[in-house]
PDB file of C-alpha atoms in Angstrom:
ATOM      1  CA  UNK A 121     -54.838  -9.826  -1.245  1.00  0.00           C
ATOM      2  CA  UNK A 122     -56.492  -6.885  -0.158  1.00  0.00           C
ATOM      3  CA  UNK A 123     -54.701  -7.478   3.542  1.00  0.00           C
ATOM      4  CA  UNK A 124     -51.286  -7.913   2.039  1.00  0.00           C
ATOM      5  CA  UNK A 125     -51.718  -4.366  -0.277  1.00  0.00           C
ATOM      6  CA  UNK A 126     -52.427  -2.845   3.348  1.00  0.00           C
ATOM      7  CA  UNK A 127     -49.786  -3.877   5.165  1.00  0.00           C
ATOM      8  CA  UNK A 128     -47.527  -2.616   1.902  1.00  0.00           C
ATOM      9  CA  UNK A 129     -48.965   0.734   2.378  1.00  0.00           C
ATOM     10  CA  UNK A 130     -48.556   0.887   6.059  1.00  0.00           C
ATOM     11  CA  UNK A 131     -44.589  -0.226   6.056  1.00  0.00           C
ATOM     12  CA  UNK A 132     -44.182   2.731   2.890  1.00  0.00           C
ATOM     13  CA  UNK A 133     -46.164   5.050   5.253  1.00  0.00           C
ATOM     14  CA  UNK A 134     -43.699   4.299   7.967  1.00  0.00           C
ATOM     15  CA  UNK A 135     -40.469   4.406   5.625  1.00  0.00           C
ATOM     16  CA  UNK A 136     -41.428   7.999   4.387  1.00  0.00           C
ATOM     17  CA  UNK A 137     -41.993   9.091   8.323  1.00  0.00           C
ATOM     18  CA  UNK A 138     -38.745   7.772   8.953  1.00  0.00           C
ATOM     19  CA  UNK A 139     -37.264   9.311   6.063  1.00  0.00           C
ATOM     20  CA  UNK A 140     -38.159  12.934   6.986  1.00  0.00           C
ATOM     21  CA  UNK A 141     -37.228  12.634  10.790  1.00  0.00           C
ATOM     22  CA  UNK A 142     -33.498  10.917   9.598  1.00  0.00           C
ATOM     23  CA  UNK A 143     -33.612  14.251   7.145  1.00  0.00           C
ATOM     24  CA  UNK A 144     -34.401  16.358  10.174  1.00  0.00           C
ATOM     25  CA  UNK A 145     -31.590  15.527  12.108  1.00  0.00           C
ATOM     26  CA  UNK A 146     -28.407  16.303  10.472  1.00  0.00           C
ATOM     27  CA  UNK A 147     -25.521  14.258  12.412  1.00  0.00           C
ATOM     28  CA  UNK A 148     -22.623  15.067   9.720  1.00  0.00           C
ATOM     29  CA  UNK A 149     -21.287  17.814   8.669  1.00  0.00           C
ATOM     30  CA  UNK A 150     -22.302  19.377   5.528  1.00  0.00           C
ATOM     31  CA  UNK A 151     -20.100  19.256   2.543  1.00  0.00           C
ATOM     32  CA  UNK A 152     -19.754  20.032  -1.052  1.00  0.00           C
ATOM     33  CA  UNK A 153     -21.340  17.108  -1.744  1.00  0.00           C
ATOM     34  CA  UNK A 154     -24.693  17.426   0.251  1.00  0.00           C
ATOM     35  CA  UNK A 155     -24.629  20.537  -0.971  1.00  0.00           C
ATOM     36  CA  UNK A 156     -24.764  18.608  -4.234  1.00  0.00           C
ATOM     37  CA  UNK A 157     -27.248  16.497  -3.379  1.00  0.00           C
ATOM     38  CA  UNK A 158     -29.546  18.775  -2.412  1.00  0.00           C
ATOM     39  CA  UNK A 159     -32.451  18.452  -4.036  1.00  0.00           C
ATOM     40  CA  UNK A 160     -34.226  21.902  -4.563  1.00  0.00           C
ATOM     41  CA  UNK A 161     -37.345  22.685  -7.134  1.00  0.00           C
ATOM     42  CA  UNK A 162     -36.375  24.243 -10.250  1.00  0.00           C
ATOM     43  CA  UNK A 163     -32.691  23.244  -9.663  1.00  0.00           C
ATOM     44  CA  UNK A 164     -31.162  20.141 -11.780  1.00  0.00           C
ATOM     45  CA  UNK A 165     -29.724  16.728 -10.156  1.00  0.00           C
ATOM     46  CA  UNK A 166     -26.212  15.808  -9.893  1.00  0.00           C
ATOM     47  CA  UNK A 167     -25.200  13.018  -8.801  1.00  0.00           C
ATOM     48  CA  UNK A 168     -21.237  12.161  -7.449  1.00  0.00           C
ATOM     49  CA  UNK A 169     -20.124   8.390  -7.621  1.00  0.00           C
ATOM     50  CA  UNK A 170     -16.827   8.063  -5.596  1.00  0.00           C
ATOM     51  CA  UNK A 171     -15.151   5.925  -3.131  1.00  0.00           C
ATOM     52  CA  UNK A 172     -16.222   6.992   0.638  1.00  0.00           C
ATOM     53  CA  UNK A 173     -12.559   7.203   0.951  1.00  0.00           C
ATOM     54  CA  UNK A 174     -12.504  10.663  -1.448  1.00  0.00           C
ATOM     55  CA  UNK A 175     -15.473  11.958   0.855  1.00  0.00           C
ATOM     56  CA  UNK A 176     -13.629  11.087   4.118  1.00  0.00           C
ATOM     57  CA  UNK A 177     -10.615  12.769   2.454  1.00  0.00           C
ATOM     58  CA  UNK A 178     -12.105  16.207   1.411  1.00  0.00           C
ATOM     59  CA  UNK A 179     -11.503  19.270   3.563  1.00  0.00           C
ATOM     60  CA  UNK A 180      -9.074  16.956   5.703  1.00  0.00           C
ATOM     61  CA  UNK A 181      -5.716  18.876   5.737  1.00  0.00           C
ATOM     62  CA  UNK A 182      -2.392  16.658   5.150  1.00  0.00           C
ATOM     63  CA  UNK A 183      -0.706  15.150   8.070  1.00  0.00           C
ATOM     64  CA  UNK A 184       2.818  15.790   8.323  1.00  0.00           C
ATOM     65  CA  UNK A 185       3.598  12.814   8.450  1.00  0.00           C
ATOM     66  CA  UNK A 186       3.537  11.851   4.644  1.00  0.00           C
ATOM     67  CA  UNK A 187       5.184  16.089   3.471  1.00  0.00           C
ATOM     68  CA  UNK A 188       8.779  15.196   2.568  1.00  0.00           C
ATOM     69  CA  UNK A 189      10.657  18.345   2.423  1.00  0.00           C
ATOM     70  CA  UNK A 190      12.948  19.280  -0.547  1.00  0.00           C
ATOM     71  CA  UNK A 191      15.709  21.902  -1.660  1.00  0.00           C
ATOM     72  CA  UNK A 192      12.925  23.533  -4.088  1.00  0.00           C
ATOM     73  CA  UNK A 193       9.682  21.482  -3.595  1.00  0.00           C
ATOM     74  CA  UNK A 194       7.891  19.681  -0.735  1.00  0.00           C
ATOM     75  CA  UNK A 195       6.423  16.371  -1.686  1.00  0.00           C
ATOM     76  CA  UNK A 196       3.419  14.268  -1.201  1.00  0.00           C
ATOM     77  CA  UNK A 197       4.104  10.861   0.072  1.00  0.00           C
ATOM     78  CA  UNK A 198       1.099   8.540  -1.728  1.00  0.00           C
ATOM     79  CA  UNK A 199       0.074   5.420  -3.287  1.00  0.00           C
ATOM     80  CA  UNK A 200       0.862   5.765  -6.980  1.00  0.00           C
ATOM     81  CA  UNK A 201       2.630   4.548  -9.914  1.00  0.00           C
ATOM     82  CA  UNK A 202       6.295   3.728 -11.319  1.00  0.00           C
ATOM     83  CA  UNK A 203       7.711   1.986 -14.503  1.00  0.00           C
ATOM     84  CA  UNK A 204       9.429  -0.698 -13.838  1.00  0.00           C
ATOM     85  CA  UNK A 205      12.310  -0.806 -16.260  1.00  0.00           C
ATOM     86  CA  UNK A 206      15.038  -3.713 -15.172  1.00  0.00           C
ATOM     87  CA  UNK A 207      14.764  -6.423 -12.375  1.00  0.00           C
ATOM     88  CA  UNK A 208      17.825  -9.069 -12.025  1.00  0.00           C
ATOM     89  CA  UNK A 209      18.636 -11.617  -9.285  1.00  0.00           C
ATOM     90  CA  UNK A 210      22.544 -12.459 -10.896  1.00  0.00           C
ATOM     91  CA  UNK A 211      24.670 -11.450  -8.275  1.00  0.00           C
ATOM     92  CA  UNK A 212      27.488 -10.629 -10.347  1.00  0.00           C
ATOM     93  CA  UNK A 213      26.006  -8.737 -12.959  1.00  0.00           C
ATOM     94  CA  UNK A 214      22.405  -7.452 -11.700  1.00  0.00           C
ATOM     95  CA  UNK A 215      23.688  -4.477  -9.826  1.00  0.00           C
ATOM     96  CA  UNK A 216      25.933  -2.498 -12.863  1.00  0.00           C
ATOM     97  CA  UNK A 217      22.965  -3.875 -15.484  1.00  0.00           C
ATOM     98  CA  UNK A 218      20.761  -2.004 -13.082  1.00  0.00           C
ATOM     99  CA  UNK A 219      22.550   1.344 -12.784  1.00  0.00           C
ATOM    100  CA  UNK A 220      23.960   1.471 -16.527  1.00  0.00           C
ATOM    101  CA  UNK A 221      20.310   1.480 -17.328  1.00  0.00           C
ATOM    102  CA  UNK A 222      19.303   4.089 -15.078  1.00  0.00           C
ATOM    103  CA  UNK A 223      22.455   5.772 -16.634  1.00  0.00           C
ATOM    104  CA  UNK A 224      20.894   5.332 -19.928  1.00  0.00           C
ATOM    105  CA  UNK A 225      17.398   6.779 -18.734  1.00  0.00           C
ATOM    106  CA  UNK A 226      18.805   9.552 -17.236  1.00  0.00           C
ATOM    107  CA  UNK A 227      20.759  10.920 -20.584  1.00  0.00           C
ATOM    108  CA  UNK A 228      17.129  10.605 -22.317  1.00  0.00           C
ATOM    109  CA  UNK A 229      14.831  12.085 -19.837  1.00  0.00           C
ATOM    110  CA  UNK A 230      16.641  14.048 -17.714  1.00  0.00           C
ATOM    111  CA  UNK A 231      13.537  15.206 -15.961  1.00  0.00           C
ATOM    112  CA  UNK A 232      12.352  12.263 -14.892  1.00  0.00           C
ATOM    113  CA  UNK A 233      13.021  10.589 -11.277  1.00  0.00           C
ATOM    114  CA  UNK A 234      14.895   7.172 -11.176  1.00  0.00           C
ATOM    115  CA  UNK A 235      15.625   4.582  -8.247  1.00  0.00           C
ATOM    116  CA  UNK A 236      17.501   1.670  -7.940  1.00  0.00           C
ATOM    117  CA  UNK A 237      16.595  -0.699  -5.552  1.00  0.00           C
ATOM    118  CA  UNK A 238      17.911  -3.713  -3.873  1.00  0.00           C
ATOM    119  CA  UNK A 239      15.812  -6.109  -1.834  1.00  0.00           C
ATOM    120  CA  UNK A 240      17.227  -9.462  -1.798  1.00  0.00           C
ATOM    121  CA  UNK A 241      17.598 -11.080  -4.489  1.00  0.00           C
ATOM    122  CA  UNK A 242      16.630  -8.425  -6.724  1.00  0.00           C
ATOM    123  CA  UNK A 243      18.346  -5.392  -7.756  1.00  0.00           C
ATOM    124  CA  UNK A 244      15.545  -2.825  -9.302  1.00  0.00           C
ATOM    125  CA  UNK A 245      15.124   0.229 -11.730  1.00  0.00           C
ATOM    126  CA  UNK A 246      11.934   2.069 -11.451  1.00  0.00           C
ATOM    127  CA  UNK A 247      11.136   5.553 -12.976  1.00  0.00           C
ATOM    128  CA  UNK A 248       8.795   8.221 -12.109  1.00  0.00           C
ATOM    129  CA  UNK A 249       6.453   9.178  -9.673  1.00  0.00           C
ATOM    130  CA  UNK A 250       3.053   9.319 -10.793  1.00  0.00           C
ATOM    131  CA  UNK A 251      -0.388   9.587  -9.141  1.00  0.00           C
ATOM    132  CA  UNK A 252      -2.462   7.660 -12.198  1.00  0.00           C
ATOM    133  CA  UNK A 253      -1.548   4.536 -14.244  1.00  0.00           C
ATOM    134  CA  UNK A 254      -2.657   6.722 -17.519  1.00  0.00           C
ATOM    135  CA  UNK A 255       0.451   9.176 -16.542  1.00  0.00           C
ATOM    136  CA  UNK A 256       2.721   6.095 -15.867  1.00  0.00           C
ATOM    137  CA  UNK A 257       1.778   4.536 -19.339  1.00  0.00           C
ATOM    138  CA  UNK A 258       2.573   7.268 -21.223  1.00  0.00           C
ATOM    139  CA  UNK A 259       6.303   7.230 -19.745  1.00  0.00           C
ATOM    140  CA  UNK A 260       6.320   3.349 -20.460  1.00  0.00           C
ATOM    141  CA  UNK A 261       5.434   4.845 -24.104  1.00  0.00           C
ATOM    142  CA  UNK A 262       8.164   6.808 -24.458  1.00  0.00           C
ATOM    143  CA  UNK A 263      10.669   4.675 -22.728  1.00  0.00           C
ATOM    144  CA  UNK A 264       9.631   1.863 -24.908  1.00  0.00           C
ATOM    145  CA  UNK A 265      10.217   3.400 -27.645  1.00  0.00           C
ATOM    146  CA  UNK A 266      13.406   5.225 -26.919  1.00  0.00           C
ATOM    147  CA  UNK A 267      14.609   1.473 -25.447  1.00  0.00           C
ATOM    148  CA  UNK A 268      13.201  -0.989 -27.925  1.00  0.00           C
ATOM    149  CA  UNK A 269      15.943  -3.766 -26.639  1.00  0.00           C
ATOM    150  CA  UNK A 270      14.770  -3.890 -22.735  1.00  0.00           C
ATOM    151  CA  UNK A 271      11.018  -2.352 -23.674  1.00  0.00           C
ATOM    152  CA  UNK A 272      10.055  -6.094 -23.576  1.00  0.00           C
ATOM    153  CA  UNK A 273      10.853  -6.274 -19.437  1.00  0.00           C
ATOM    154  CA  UNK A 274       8.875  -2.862 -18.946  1.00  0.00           C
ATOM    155  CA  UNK A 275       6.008  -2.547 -16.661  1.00  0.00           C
ATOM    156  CA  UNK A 276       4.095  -0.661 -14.448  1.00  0.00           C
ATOM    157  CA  UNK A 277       4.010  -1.255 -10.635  1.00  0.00           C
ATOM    158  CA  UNK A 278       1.747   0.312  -7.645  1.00  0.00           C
ATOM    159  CA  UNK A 279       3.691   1.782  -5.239  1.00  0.00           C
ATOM    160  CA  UNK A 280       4.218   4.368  -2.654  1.00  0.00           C
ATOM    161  CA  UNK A 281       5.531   8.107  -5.058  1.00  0.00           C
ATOM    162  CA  UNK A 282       6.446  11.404  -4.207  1.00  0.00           C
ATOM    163  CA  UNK A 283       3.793  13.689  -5.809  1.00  0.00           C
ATOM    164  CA  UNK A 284       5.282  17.152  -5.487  1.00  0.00           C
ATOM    165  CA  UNK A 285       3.412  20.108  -4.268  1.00  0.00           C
ATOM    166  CA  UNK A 286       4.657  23.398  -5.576  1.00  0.00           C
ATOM    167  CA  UNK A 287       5.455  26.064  -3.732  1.00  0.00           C
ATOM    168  CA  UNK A 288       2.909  29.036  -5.345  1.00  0.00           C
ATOM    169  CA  UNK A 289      -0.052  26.980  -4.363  1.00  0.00           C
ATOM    170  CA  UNK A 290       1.406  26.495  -0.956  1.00  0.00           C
ATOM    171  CA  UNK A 291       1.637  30.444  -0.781  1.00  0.00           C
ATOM    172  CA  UNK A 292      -1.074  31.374  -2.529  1.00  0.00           C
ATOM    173  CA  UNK A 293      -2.976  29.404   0.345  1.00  0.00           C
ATOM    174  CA  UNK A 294      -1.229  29.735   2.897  1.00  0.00           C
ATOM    175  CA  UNK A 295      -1.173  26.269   3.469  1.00  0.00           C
ATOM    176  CA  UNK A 296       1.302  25.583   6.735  1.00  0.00           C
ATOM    177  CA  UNK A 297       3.172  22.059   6.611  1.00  0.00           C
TER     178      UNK A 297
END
């Protein structure tokens, strides 16, 4: 017993010498969030859960590979969200179902991006271009509601949006695509 409290002490001895010399040698660079997670007396704790991906992501500048360039705005090419608003496979009537409803969309929310898709079978409207589902739920909303007949076939679907980025905080900046 007394043996096996020893060797517990010994291997927590060890793990705190280890600790300080892995704290000694700083092989990343510091961020916001060390700075963070810096533990200082008299100072409070806060602690970040996140995906490593956000870390990796922070202070990385945009590649411009996914900047699409527009007449007014420059967009963001990301994973995001769309509303999914008609899908047919008839061939003879899937296609002018598909852009009388993005006709339709278009007189009540002007604003609002639509595409039309085809990819065998299927002929597609999706709307929007949103970086959360909450934002893309809210448009279902509203489109459900405007178009209680075809609210029924509404959904939400993950894919790649255009979020723009406006040119004053490109400016302000001086960010360089």
């Amino acid at each position: 017993m007394k043996r096996d409290i020893y060797i517990i002490g010994v291997l927590m001895s060890l793990a705190g010498v280890f600790n300080l010399s892995a704290q000694g040698l700083n092989l990343e660079q510091s961020t916001i969030f060390d700075a963070l997670a810096d533990r200082s007396p008299g100072k409070g704790e806060v602690i970040v859960n996140q995906s490593p991906g956000i870390r990796n992501l922070v202070g990385a500048r945009l590649s411009g590979s996914n900047i699409e360039r527009g007449d007014n705005v420059n967009y963001v090419k990301s994973q995001g969200y769309r509303v999914q608003v008609f899908s047919g496979n008839n061939q003879r009537s899937s296609k002018d179902e598909a852009f009388r409803k993005e006709k339709e969309v278009k007189e009540h929310f002007p604003e609002v991006q639509t595409y039309v898709t085809y990819n065998a079978p299927f002929w597609r409207l999706r709307v929007g271009d949103f970086g959360s589902q909450e934002q893309a739920y809210y448009l279902l909303r509203q489109l459900s509601d405007a178009f209680p007949k075809f609210s029924k076939e509404m959904y939400i679907v993950k894919e790649e949006v255009r979020i723009p980025v406006y040119d004053h905080y490109q400016s302000e900046n001086n960010w360089d695509y």
